[in-house]
Short mmCIF file of N, CA and C in Angstrom, two decimals:
data_model
loop_
_atom_site.label_atom_id
_atom_site.label_comp_id
_atom_site.label_asym_id
_atom_site.label_seq_id
_atom_site.Cartn_x
_atom_site.Cartn_y
_atom_site.Cartn_z
N MET A 1 0.01 -39.44 -12.21
CA MET A 1 0.00 -38.84 -10.89
C MET A 1 -0.37 -37.47 -11.19
N SER A 2 -0.76 -36.83 -10.49
CA SER A 2 -1.01 -35.04 -10.21
C SER A 2 -0.06 -34.49 -9.39
N LYS A 3 0.08 -33.25 -9.79
CA LYS A 3 0.65 -32.21 -8.76
C LYS A 3 0.68 -32.25 -7.28
N TRP A 4 -0.70 -33.01 -6.70
CA TRP A 4 -1.08 -33.04 -5.69
C TRP A 4 -0.45 -34.17 -4.92
N ASN A 5 0.18 -35.34 -5.70
CA ASN A 5 0.55 -36.72 -5.18
C ASN A 5 2.13 -36.33 -5.45
N ASN A 6 2.53 -35.47 -5.96
CA ASN A 6 4.23 -35.53 -6.34
C ASN A 6 4.47 -34.03 -6.25
N PHE A 7 5.74 -33.84 -5.63
CA PHE A 7 5.70 -32.47 -4.64
C PHE A 7 7.30 -31.88 -5.62
N ASN A 8 7.87 -32.92 -6.41
CA ASN A 8 9.42 -32.91 -6.76
C ASN A 8 9.69 -31.67 -7.34
N ASP A 9 8.59 -31.14 -8.11
CA ASP A 9 9.17 -30.39 -9.19
C ASP A 9 7.94 -28.57 -8.58
N ALA A 10 7.63 -28.86 -6.99
CA ALA A 10 7.13 -27.44 -6.46
C ALA A 10 8.04 -26.70 -6.26
N GLU A 11 7.64 -25.43 -6.36
CA GLU A 11 8.86 -24.31 -5.87
C GLU A 11 9.46 -24.07 -4.53
N GLU A 12 10.72 -23.77 -4.35
CA GLU A 12 11.10 -23.62 -3.00
C GLU A 12 9.96 -22.65 -2.18
N GLN A 13 9.88 -23.20 -1.08
CA GLN A 13 9.21 -21.89 0.08
C GLN A 13 9.26 -20.47 -0.11
N MET A 14 8.51 -19.92 0.01
CA MET A 14 9.62 -18.24 0.30
C MET A 14 9.27 -18.29 1.46
N SER A 15 10.84 -16.89 1.86
CA SER A 15 10.96 -16.82 3.09
C SER A 15 10.47 -15.64 3.86
N TYR A 16 10.36 -16.15 4.84
CA TYR A 16 9.26 -15.33 5.85
C TYR A 16 10.14 -14.75 6.49
N GLU A 17 11.35 -14.14 6.23
CA GLU A 17 12.17 -13.64 7.29
C GLU A 17 11.44 -11.82 7.50
N LEU A 18 11.73 -11.27 8.00
CA LEU A 18 11.15 -9.69 8.27
C LEU A 18 12.07 -8.98 7.01
N ILE A 19 11.32 -7.69 6.87
CA ILE A 19 11.69 -7.11 5.84
C ILE A 19 12.87 -6.56 6.70
N PRO A 20 13.79 -6.38 5.77
CA PRO A 20 15.00 -5.48 6.87
C PRO A 20 14.20 -3.89 6.91
N HIS A 21 15.02 -3.42 8.25
CA HIS A 21 14.78 -2.15 9.09
C HIS A 21 14.85 -1.20 8.12
N LYS A 22 13.61 -0.35 8.10
CA LYS A 22 13.87 1.13 7.12
C LYS A 22 14.12 1.10 5.68
N THR A 23 13.30 -0.39 5.30
CA THR A 23 12.96 -0.35 3.94
C THR A 23 12.21 0.25 3.30
N ILE A 24 12.40 1.15 1.70
CA ILE A 24 11.54 1.95 1.68
C ILE A 24 10.56 1.26 0.52
N ALA A 25 9.39 1.00 0.42
CA ALA A 25 8.43 0.34 -0.62
C ALA A 25 7.08 1.17 -0.82
N LYS A 26 6.61 0.62 -2.76
CA LYS A 26 5.36 1.13 -2.41
C LYS A 26 4.48 0.31 -2.41
N VAL A 27 3.54 0.57 -1.61
CA VAL A 27 2.67 -0.30 -0.82
C VAL A 27 1.21 0.18 -1.59
N ARG A 28 0.38 -1.22 -1.22
CA ARG A 28 -1.11 -0.41 -1.21
C ARG A 28 -1.80 -0.88 -0.03
N LEU A 29 -2.80 0.12 0.30
CA LEU A 29 -3.54 0.25 1.88
C LEU A 29 -4.74 -0.40 1.35
N LEU A 30 -5.07 -1.83 2.73
CA LEU A 30 -6.22 -2.44 2.66
C LEU A 30 -6.73 -2.13 4.02
N ILE A 31 -8.06 -1.60 3.95
CA ILE A 31 -8.55 -1.81 5.35
C ILE A 31 -9.82 -2.87 5.79
N LYS A 32 -9.42 -3.38 6.79
CA LYS A 32 -10.74 -4.60 7.44
C LYS A 32 -11.45 -3.66 8.19
N LYS A 33 -13.00 -4.00 7.43
CA LYS A 33 -13.86 -3.57 8.29
C LYS A 33 -14.14 -3.89 9.54
N GLY A 34 -14.12 -3.07 10.76
CA GLY A 34 -13.93 -3.50 12.06
C GLY A 34 -15.67 -3.41 12.31
N ASN A 35 -16.61 -2.81 11.73
CA ASN A 35 -18.06 -2.56 11.79
C ASN A 35 -18.32 -2.01 13.40
N HIS A 36 -17.72 -1.11 13.83
CA HIS A 36 -17.91 -0.34 15.10
C HIS A 36 -18.47 1.03 14.57
N VAL A 37 -19.82 1.33 15.09
CA VAL A 37 -20.33 2.46 14.56
C VAL A 37 -20.54 3.09 15.82
N THR A 38 -20.02 4.43 15.77
CA THR A 38 -20.38 5.18 16.80
C THR A 38 -21.34 6.53 16.10
N GLU A 39 -21.58 7.75 16.92
CA GLU A 39 -22.00 8.85 16.19
C GLU A 39 -20.77 9.49 15.67
N GLU A 40 -19.43 9.31 15.75
CA GLU A 40 -18.05 9.84 15.40
C GLU A 40 -17.78 9.01 14.24
N PHE A 41 -17.67 7.78 14.55
CA PHE A 41 -17.39 7.04 13.14
C PHE A 41 -18.59 5.90 12.84
N THR A 42 -19.09 6.73 11.64
CA THR A 42 -20.74 6.21 11.17
C THR A 42 -20.51 4.85 10.25
N ASP A 43 -19.17 4.97 9.75
CA ASP A 43 -19.24 3.97 8.14
C ASP A 43 -18.86 2.59 8.45
N GLY A 44 -18.43 2.43 9.83
CA GLY A 44 -18.32 0.89 10.12
C GLY A 44 -16.88 0.31 9.71
N TRP A 45 -15.78 1.08 9.32
CA TRP A 45 -14.51 0.89 9.32
C TRP A 45 -13.79 0.83 10.36
N ALA A 46 -14.04 1.40 11.41
CA ALA A 46 -13.67 1.66 12.65
C ALA A 46 -13.62 0.27 13.58
N THR A 47 -12.66 -0.04 14.19
CA THR A 47 -12.29 -1.71 14.99
C THR A 47 -12.42 -1.00 16.34
N LEU A 48 -13.19 -1.59 17.38
CA LEU A 48 -13.02 -1.45 19.12
C LEU A 48 -11.71 -2.13 19.41
N SER A 49 -10.95 -2.11 20.33
CA SER A 49 -10.26 -3.04 20.84
C SER A 49 -10.99 -4.12 21.79
N LYS A 50 -10.18 -5.21 21.82
CA LYS A 50 -10.99 -6.42 22.71
C LYS A 50 -10.67 -5.60 23.92
N ALA A 51 -10.36 -4.62 24.67
CA ALA A 51 -10.25 -3.89 26.09
C ALA A 51 -11.49 -2.88 25.97
N GLY A 52 -11.99 -2.35 24.89
CA GLY A 52 -13.06 -1.42 24.57
C GLY A 52 -12.45 -0.11 25.17
N THR A 53 -11.23 0.09 24.83
CA THR A 53 -10.63 1.42 25.37
C THR A 53 -10.31 2.15 23.95
N SER A 54 -10.15 1.40 22.93
CA SER A 54 -9.46 2.37 21.74
C SER A 54 -10.42 2.10 20.58
N ILE A 55 -10.54 2.75 19.81
CA ILE A 55 -10.54 2.76 18.39
C ILE A 55 -9.98 2.81 17.10
N TYR A 56 -9.35 1.94 16.05
CA TYR A 56 -8.69 2.07 15.42
C TYR A 56 -8.98 1.44 14.07
N LEU A 57 -8.16 1.81 12.96
CA LEU A 57 -8.53 1.09 11.18
C LEU A 57 -7.37 -0.07 11.51
N ALA A 58 -8.06 -1.10 11.20
CA ALA A 58 -6.86 -2.19 11.24
C ALA A 58 -6.67 -2.38 9.39
N CYS A 59 -5.49 -2.23 9.31
CA CYS A 59 -4.77 -2.38 8.12
C CYS A 59 -3.55 -3.27 7.62
N GLU A 60 -4.04 -3.24 6.25
CA GLU A 60 -2.83 -4.18 5.89
C GLU A 60 -2.03 -3.54 4.66
N PHE A 61 -1.01 -3.72 4.49
CA PHE A 61 -0.13 -3.07 3.67
C PHE A 61 0.73 -4.00 2.65
N VAL A 62 0.45 -4.12 1.54
CA VAL A 62 0.67 -4.88 0.31
C VAL A 62 1.80 -4.26 -0.49
N VAL A 63 3.23 -5.03 -0.22
CA VAL A 63 4.02 -4.67 -0.94
C VAL A 63 3.67 -4.58 -2.41
N LEU A 64 4.05 -3.55 -3.25
CA LEU A 64 3.41 -3.84 -4.39
C LEU A 64 4.52 -4.06 -5.84
N SER A 65 6.02 -3.84 -5.02
CA SER A 65 7.30 -3.82 -6.15
C SER A 65 8.62 -4.50 -5.35
N GLY A 66 9.23 -4.63 -6.13
CA GLY A 66 10.59 -4.74 -5.71
C GLY A 66 11.22 -6.31 -5.22
N GLU A 67 12.13 -6.45 -3.96
CA GLU A 67 12.36 -7.73 -4.02
C GLU A 67 11.29 -8.26 -2.87
N TYR A 68 10.44 -7.41 -2.19
CA TYR A 68 9.36 -7.82 -1.26
C TYR A 68 7.90 -8.02 -1.87
N GLU A 69 8.18 -8.07 -2.71
CA GLU A 69 6.97 -7.67 -3.38
C GLU A 69 5.84 -8.67 -3.02
N HIS A 70 4.43 -8.43 -2.87
CA HIS A 70 3.25 -9.21 -2.37
C HIS A 70 3.58 -9.75 -0.79
N ARG A 71 4.40 -8.87 -0.16
CA ARG A 71 4.56 -9.23 1.36
C ARG A 71 3.63 -8.57 1.86
N LYS A 72 3.16 -8.57 2.91
CA LYS A 72 2.32 -7.76 3.63
C LYS A 72 2.73 -7.27 5.17
N VAL A 73 2.54 -6.17 5.72
CA VAL A 73 2.63 -5.50 6.72
C VAL A 73 1.34 -5.39 7.37
N TRP A 74 1.32 -5.52 8.70
CA TRP A 74 -0.07 -5.41 9.41
C TRP A 74 -0.07 -4.26 10.35
N GLY A 75 -1.03 -3.22 10.66
CA GLY A 75 -0.61 -2.13 11.46
C GLY A 75 -2.08 -1.86 11.87
N ASN A 76 -2.50 -0.59 12.73
CA ASN A 76 -3.84 -0.08 13.05
C ASN A 76 -3.24 1.80 12.98
N ILE A 77 -4.28 2.56 12.65
CA ILE A 77 -4.22 3.88 12.73
C ILE A 77 -5.23 4.50 13.44
N GLY A 78 -4.99 4.76 15.03
CA GLY A 78 -5.81 4.89 16.31
C GLY A 78 -6.82 5.89 15.56
N LEU A 79 -7.79 5.95 16.09
CA LEU A 79 -9.01 7.04 15.97
C LEU A 79 -9.48 7.81 17.39
N HIS A 80 -9.41 6.93 18.59
CA HIS A 80 -9.56 7.37 19.56
C HIS A 80 -8.69 6.38 20.51
N SER A 81 -8.15 7.31 22.02
CA SER A 81 -8.43 6.29 23.05
C SER A 81 -8.99 6.78 24.18
N ASP A 82 -9.71 5.83 25.06
CA ASP A 82 -9.73 6.92 26.50
C ASP A 82 -8.53 7.32 26.86
N ASN A 83 -7.36 6.89 27.45
CA ASN A 83 -6.32 6.93 27.52
C ASN A 83 -5.85 8.28 27.19
N SER A 84 -5.91 8.76 26.23
CA SER A 84 -4.93 9.56 25.36
C SER A 84 -5.46 10.45 24.30
N PRO A 85 -5.39 11.56 24.09
CA PRO A 85 -6.13 12.16 22.79
C PRO A 85 -5.28 12.19 22.07
N LYS A 86 -3.60 12.36 22.38
CA LYS A 86 -2.60 11.42 21.17
C LYS A 86 -2.58 10.43 20.39
N PHE A 87 -3.34 9.44 20.87
CA PHE A 87 -3.55 8.36 19.93
C PHE A 87 -4.05 8.66 18.62
N ALA A 88 -5.82 9.51 18.90
CA ALA A 88 -6.18 9.98 17.63
C ALA A 88 -5.42 11.42 17.12
N ASP A 89 -4.65 12.07 17.67
CA ASP A 89 -3.69 13.08 17.16
C ASP A 89 -2.85 12.32 15.92
N ILE A 90 -1.94 11.18 16.32
CA ILE A 90 -0.76 10.30 15.79
C ILE A 90 -1.40 9.64 14.58
N GLY A 91 -3.08 9.16 14.67
CA GLY A 91 -3.59 8.90 13.57
C GLY A 91 -4.14 9.70 13.04
N ARG A 92 -4.67 11.06 13.19
CA ARG A 92 -4.91 11.93 12.43
C ARG A 92 -3.56 12.33 11.54
N SER A 93 -2.23 12.25 11.80
CA SER A 93 -1.47 12.75 11.45
C SER A 93 -0.94 11.91 10.35
N MET A 94 -1.06 10.58 10.78
CA MET A 94 -0.60 9.12 9.85
C MET A 94 -1.52 9.01 8.59
N ILE A 95 -2.90 9.91 8.81
CA ILE A 95 -3.74 9.49 7.56
C ILE A 95 -3.63 10.56 6.44
N LYS A 96 -3.14 11.73 7.21
CA LYS A 96 -2.32 13.17 6.50
C LYS A 96 -2.19 12.48 5.24
N ALA A 97 -0.50 11.85 5.84
CA ALA A 97 0.73 11.37 5.42
C ALA A 97 0.29 10.73 4.23
N ILE A 98 -0.38 9.67 4.82
CA ILE A 98 -1.39 8.62 3.38
C ILE A 98 -2.07 9.22 2.58
N LEU A 99 -2.48 10.16 2.63
CA LEU A 99 -3.23 10.91 1.55
C LEU A 99 -2.10 11.83 0.67
N ASN A 100 -1.52 12.41 1.52
CA ASN A 100 -0.42 13.15 0.91
C ASN A 100 0.52 12.32 -0.47
N SER A 101 0.96 11.31 0.24
CA SER A 101 1.57 9.92 -0.42
C SER A 101 0.97 9.59 -1.64
N ALA A 102 -0.22 9.24 -1.53
CA ALA A 102 -1.05 8.64 -2.42
C ALA A 102 -1.65 9.56 -3.60
N HIS A 103 -1.64 10.83 -3.52
CA HIS A 103 -2.31 11.68 -4.26
C HIS A 103 -1.18 12.90 -4.39
N GLY A 104 -0.05 12.46 -4.13
CA GLY A 104 1.77 13.52 -4.95
C GLY A 104 1.21 14.74 -4.26
N LEU A 105 1.14 14.85 -2.99
CA LEU A 105 0.54 16.35 -2.42
C LEU A 105 2.21 16.42 -1.84
N HIS A 106 2.69 17.50 -1.93
CA HIS A 106 3.57 18.06 -0.70
C HIS A 106 2.78 18.57 0.27
N PRO A 107 3.62 18.08 1.67
CA PRO A 107 2.54 18.62 2.87
C PRO A 107 2.80 20.33 2.90
N ALA A 108 3.14 20.97 2.20
CA ALA A 108 3.43 22.65 2.55
C ALA A 108 2.28 22.80 1.60
N ASP A 109 1.74 21.78 0.70
CA ASP A 109 0.77 22.22 -0.67
C ASP A 109 -0.39 22.94 0.27
N LYS A 110 -1.15 24.15 0.27
CA LYS A 110 -2.28 24.80 0.85
C LYS A 110 -3.13 25.46 0.19
N LEU A 111 -2.98 24.55 -1.59
CA LEU A 111 -3.78 25.08 -2.36
C LEU A 111 -5.61 24.48 -2.21
N PRO A 112 -6.33 24.84 -2.69
CA PRO A 112 -7.63 24.25 -2.83
C PRO A 112 -7.77 23.14 -2.80
N GLU A 113 -7.05 22.80 -4.16
CA GLU A 113 -7.47 21.41 -4.71
C GLU A 113 -6.41 20.51 -4.10
N ALA A 114 -5.33 20.77 -3.18
CA ALA A 114 -4.45 19.91 -2.08
C ALA A 114 -5.59 19.74 -1.32
N GLU A 115 -6.11 20.52 -0.28
CA GLU A 115 -7.03 20.47 0.83
C GLU A 115 -8.04 19.59 0.37
N LYS A 116 -8.54 19.76 -1.04
CA LYS A 116 -9.81 19.10 -0.92
C LYS A 116 -9.52 17.43 -1.09
N MET A 117 -8.15 17.36 -1.71
CA MET A 117 -7.84 15.94 -1.70
C MET A 117 -7.27 15.41 -0.65
N ARG A 118 -7.08 16.31 0.73
CA ARG A 118 -7.11 15.54 1.96
C ARG A 118 -8.38 15.44 2.54
N THR A 119 -9.22 15.69 1.91
CA THR A 119 -10.26 15.66 2.78
C THR A 119 -11.46 14.22 2.16
N ILE A 120 -11.46 13.55 2.84
CA ILE A 120 -12.37 12.26 3.12
C ILE A 120 -14.03 11.91 3.22
N LYS A 121 -14.80 11.49 2.60
CA LYS A 121 -16.18 11.25 2.81
C LYS A 121 -16.47 10.47 3.91
N SER A 122 -15.34 8.96 3.79
CA SER A 122 -15.43 8.02 4.74
C SER A 122 -14.14 7.41 4.81
N PHE A 123 -14.16 6.45 5.48
CA PHE A 123 -12.60 5.95 6.09
C PHE A 123 -12.62 4.88 4.51
N ALA A 124 -13.41 4.80 3.99
CA ALA A 124 -13.33 3.56 2.75
C ALA A 124 -12.97 4.51 1.59
N ASP A 125 -12.63 5.85 2.01
CA ASP A 125 -12.03 6.35 0.85
C ASP A 125 -10.25 6.13 1.02
N LEU A 126 -10.05 5.57 1.90
CA LEU A 126 -8.42 5.48 1.98
C LEU A 126 -8.36 3.94 1.79
N ASP A 127 -9.26 3.03 2.20
CA ASP A 127 -9.11 1.53 1.14
C ASP A 127 -8.60 1.61 0.07
N ASN A 128 -7.74 0.68 -0.64
CA ASN A 128 -6.84 0.59 -1.62
C ASN A 128 -6.05 1.71 -2.13
N LEU A 129 -5.94 2.50 -1.73
CA LEU A 129 -4.70 3.73 -1.89
C LEU A 129 -3.69 3.15 -2.16
N VAL A 130 -2.55 3.67 -2.94
CA VAL A 130 -0.67 3.27 -3.13
C VAL A 130 -0.39 4.44 -2.76
N CYS A 131 0.64 4.05 -1.84
CA CYS A 131 1.53 4.93 -1.31
C CYS A 131 3.14 4.70 -1.18
N VAL A 132 4.06 5.74 -0.77
CA VAL A 132 5.26 5.08 -0.66
C VAL A 132 5.09 4.84 1.00
N ALA A 133 5.74 3.94 1.65
CA ALA A 133 6.05 3.62 3.02
C ALA A 133 7.60 3.52 3.50
N GLU A 134 7.80 3.89 4.49
CA GLU A 134 8.86 3.26 5.44
C GLU A 134 8.56 1.94 6.14
N ILE A 135 9.19 0.91 6.00
CA ILE A 135 8.80 -0.47 6.79
C ILE A 135 10.34 -0.43 7.84
N THR A 136 9.54 -0.85 9.23
CA THR A 136 10.85 -0.52 10.37
C THR A 136 10.41 -2.30 10.95
N ILE A 137 10.99 -2.33 11.86
CA ILE A 137 11.10 -3.67 12.59
C ILE A 137 11.01 -3.26 14.03
N ASN A 138 9.62 -3.40 14.45
CA ASN A 138 9.54 -3.05 16.17
C ASN A 138 9.64 -4.78 16.51
N ASP A 139 11.00 -4.20 17.56
CA ASP A 139 11.28 -5.54 18.41
C ASP A 139 10.92 -5.49 19.89
N LYS A 140 10.03 -4.80 19.92
CA LYS A 140 9.26 -4.31 21.53
C LYS A 140 8.49 -5.61 21.91
N GLY A 141 8.16 -6.03 21.32
CA GLY A 141 6.99 -7.14 21.82
C GLY A 141 7.70 -8.85 21.83
N GLU A 142 7.06 -9.85 22.22
CA GLU A 142 7.39 -11.10 22.43
C GLU A 142 7.85 -11.64 21.04
N GLN A 143 7.97 -11.26 20.23
CA GLN A 143 7.93 -11.34 18.76
C GLN A 143 8.44 -10.00 18.23
N ALA A 144 9.32 -10.25 17.52
CA ALA A 144 9.74 -9.35 15.96
C ALA A 144 8.81 -8.78 15.14
N ARG A 145 8.25 -7.50 14.63
CA ARG A 145 7.31 -7.89 13.40
C ARG A 145 7.75 -6.70 12.62
N ASN A 146 7.76 -6.69 11.46
CA ASN A 146 7.50 -5.42 10.75
C ASN A 146 6.48 -4.57 11.29
N GLU A 147 6.81 -3.38 10.58
CA GLU A 147 5.21 -2.29 11.21
C GLU A 147 5.64 -1.05 10.41
N ILE A 148 4.36 -0.19 9.95
CA ILE A 148 4.86 1.24 8.92
C ILE A 148 4.48 2.26 9.92
N LYS A 149 5.30 2.98 10.16
CA LYS A 149 4.56 4.19 10.98
C LYS A 149 4.77 5.74 10.09
N THR A 150 6.05 5.55 9.21
CA THR A 150 6.06 6.93 8.53
C THR A 150 5.40 6.67 7.01
N PHE A 151 4.99 7.35 6.24
CA PHE A 151 4.92 7.61 4.74
C PHE A 151 5.54 8.36 4.38
N ILE A 152 6.08 8.00 2.84
CA ILE A 152 7.03 9.21 2.03
C ILE A 152 6.10 10.09 1.69
N THR A 153 6.53 10.97 1.44
CA THR A 153 5.33 11.88 0.35
C THR A 153 6.26 12.69 -0.31
N PRO A 154 6.30 13.79 -1.43
CA PRO A 154 6.92 14.32 -2.37
C PRO A 154 7.80 15.23 -1.46
N ALA A 155 7.57 15.60 -0.54
CA ALA A 155 8.80 16.19 0.42
C ALA A 155 10.01 16.08 -0.06
N SER A 156 10.15 14.45 0.13
CA SER A 156 11.25 13.78 0.09
C SER A 156 11.60 13.39 -1.65
N LEU A 157 13.07 13.14 -1.42
CA LEU A 157 13.66 13.46 -2.67
C LEU A 157 13.68 12.11 -3.47
N ILE A 158 13.07 11.25 -2.67
CA ILE A 158 13.35 9.60 -3.36
C ILE A 158 11.68 9.38 -3.66
N TYR A 159 10.64 10.28 -2.95
CA TYR A 159 9.44 9.73 -3.34
C TYR A 159 9.20 9.29 -4.94
N ASN A 160 9.40 9.89 -5.84
CA ASN A 160 9.12 9.29 -6.94
C ASN A 160 10.00 8.28 -7.79
N ASP A 161 11.06 8.08 -7.29
CA ASP A 161 11.41 7.07 -7.21
C ASP A 161 10.73 5.77 -6.92
N TYR A 162 10.10 5.89 -5.74
CA TYR A 162 9.11 4.90 -5.48
C TYR A 162 8.14 4.73 -6.01
N MET A 163 7.65 5.83 -5.95
CA MET A 163 6.00 5.86 -6.64
C MET A 163 6.00 5.88 -7.92
N GLU A 164 6.84 5.64 -8.67
CA GLU A 164 6.55 5.68 -10.21
C GLU A 164 7.21 4.26 -10.77
N GLU A 165 7.92 3.54 -9.76
CA GLU A 165 8.39 2.06 -9.80
C GLU A 165 6.95 1.45 -10.38
N ARG A 166 7.89 0.55 -11.43
CA ARG A 166 6.84 -0.40 -12.23
C ARG A 166 7.20 -2.09 -11.58
N ARG A 167 6.42 -2.51 -12.02
CA ARG A 167 6.28 -4.13 -11.18
C ARG A 167 7.51 -5.03 -12.06
N GLY A 168 7.37 -4.99 -13.38
CA GLY A 168 8.01 -5.21 -14.59
C GLY A 168 7.12 -6.70 -14.89
N LYS A 169 5.70 -6.73 -14.53
CA LYS A 169 5.34 -7.68 -15.11
C LYS A 169 4.08 -7.02 -15.73
N PHE A 170 4.19 -7.08 -16.78
CA PHE A 170 3.02 -6.31 -17.77
C PHE A 170 1.89 -7.07 -18.55
N ALA A 171 0.69 -7.17 -18.65
CA ALA A 171 -0.23 -7.63 -19.27
C ALA A 171 -0.01 -7.44 -20.48
N ILE A 172 0.20 -8.58 -21.73
CA ILE A 172 0.22 -8.30 -22.98
C ILE A 172 -1.19 -8.07 -23.52
N ASP A 173 -1.57 -7.19 -24.53
CA ASP A 173 -2.69 -7.26 -24.86
C ASP A 173 -2.31 -7.64 -26.64
N TYR A 174 -2.90 -9.15 -26.50
CA TYR A 174 -2.47 -10.17 -27.50
C TYR A 174 -3.26 -9.48 -28.95
N GLY A 175 -4.22 -9.02 -28.57
CA GLY A 175 -5.41 -8.51 -29.67
C GLY A 175 -4.58 -7.60 -30.60
N VAL A 176 -4.11 -6.40 -29.65
CA VAL A 176 -3.17 -5.62 -30.51
C VAL A 176 -1.87 -5.90 -31.35
N ALA A 177 -1.22 -6.95 -30.37
CA ALA A 177 0.26 -7.00 -30.52
C ALA A 177 0.19 -8.12 -32.02
N ASN A 178 -0.56 -9.19 -32.52
CA ASN A 178 -1.05 -9.70 -32.98
C ASN A 178 -1.39 -9.11 -34.31
N LYS A 179 -1.97 -7.83 -34.12
CA LYS A 179 -2.90 -7.44 -35.71
C LYS A 179 -2.29 -7.30 -36.71
N GLN A 180 -2.97 -7.92 -37.74
CA GLN A 180 -2.04 -7.89 -38.92
C GLN A 180 -2.96 -6.63 -40.14
N THR A 181 -2.37 -6.20 -40.74
CA THR A 181 -2.69 -5.11 -41.17
C THR A 181 -2.32 -5.67 -42.87
N ASN A 182 -3.04 -5.03 -44.03
CA ASN A 182 -3.05 -5.00 -44.87
C ASN A 182 -2.55 -4.06 -46.13
N ASP A 183 -1.56 -2.91 -45.07
CA ASP A 183 -0.97 -1.84 -45.82
C ASP A 183 0.41 -2.44 -46.60
N ASP A 184 -0.21 -1.65 -47.75
CA ASP A 184 1.24 -1.86 -48.68
C ASP A 184 2.14 -0.65 -48.43
N PHE A 185 3.42 -0.96 -48.40
CA PHE A 185 4.38 -0.19 -48.20
C PHE A 185 5.05 0.77 -49.52
N ALA A 186 5.04 1.72 -48.76
CA ALA A 186 5.16 2.79 -49.75
C ALA A 186 6.06 2.23 -50.72
N SER A 187 7.36 2.18 -50.22
CA SER A 187 8.43 1.68 -51.42
C SER A 187 9.27 0.63 -50.52
N ASP A 188 10.43 0.26 -51.40
CA ASP A 188 10.82 -1.14 -50.93
C ASP A 188 12.44 -0.89 -50.54
N GLU A 189 12.34 0.96 -50.22
CA GLU A 189 13.54 1.13 -49.92
C GLU A 189 13.69 1.33 -48.04
N LEU A 190 14.90 0.72 -47.84
CA LEU A 190 15.12 0.51 -45.97
C LEU A 190 15.00 2.05 -45.70
N PRO A 191 14.52 2.46 -44.40
CA PRO A 191 14.31 3.67 -43.94
C PRO A 191 15.35 4.15 -43.35
N PHE A 192 16.83 3.68 -43.31
CA PHE A 192 18.00 4.10 -43.11
C PHE A 192 18.79 4.06 -43.72
#
């Protein structure tokens, strides 16, 4: 009998409860290519809304460690709206915070190296960045959902605690671990 006939030894289903409000997590940003190209957004990463009145980056944030490792949060970063220029301003601020978090830049750092790291050639430069984010719950729609609106930068005392956090699952290089040597002991004395 194969594992696709007998499910008695299958793991329990994982929980799909919302991640608790104001959870801080290390996340990886993945951007879905929207293929909307304009004179201003030439690289194909932008997405046009169904109504055709706004342009955004369609984002997926994957939690990289901790209790919610591998969970995903979806959201958009605003680039343009026919209704308000504030939409793009909020999006630009969010991208700046992502860059600060991902590159370990203090928001007040105005050195040329820091300013260079806050400059991108394309929205593709944002894809796959690792940063620290605050996950919240938006309960204003039909169904409550997680969202990310705030990114944690080195200006926060907790930034290093999360950015330096490790998964705890490390690949073992067996080629090094099992390497045998023919070196002779210098002496038979114990080193302590």
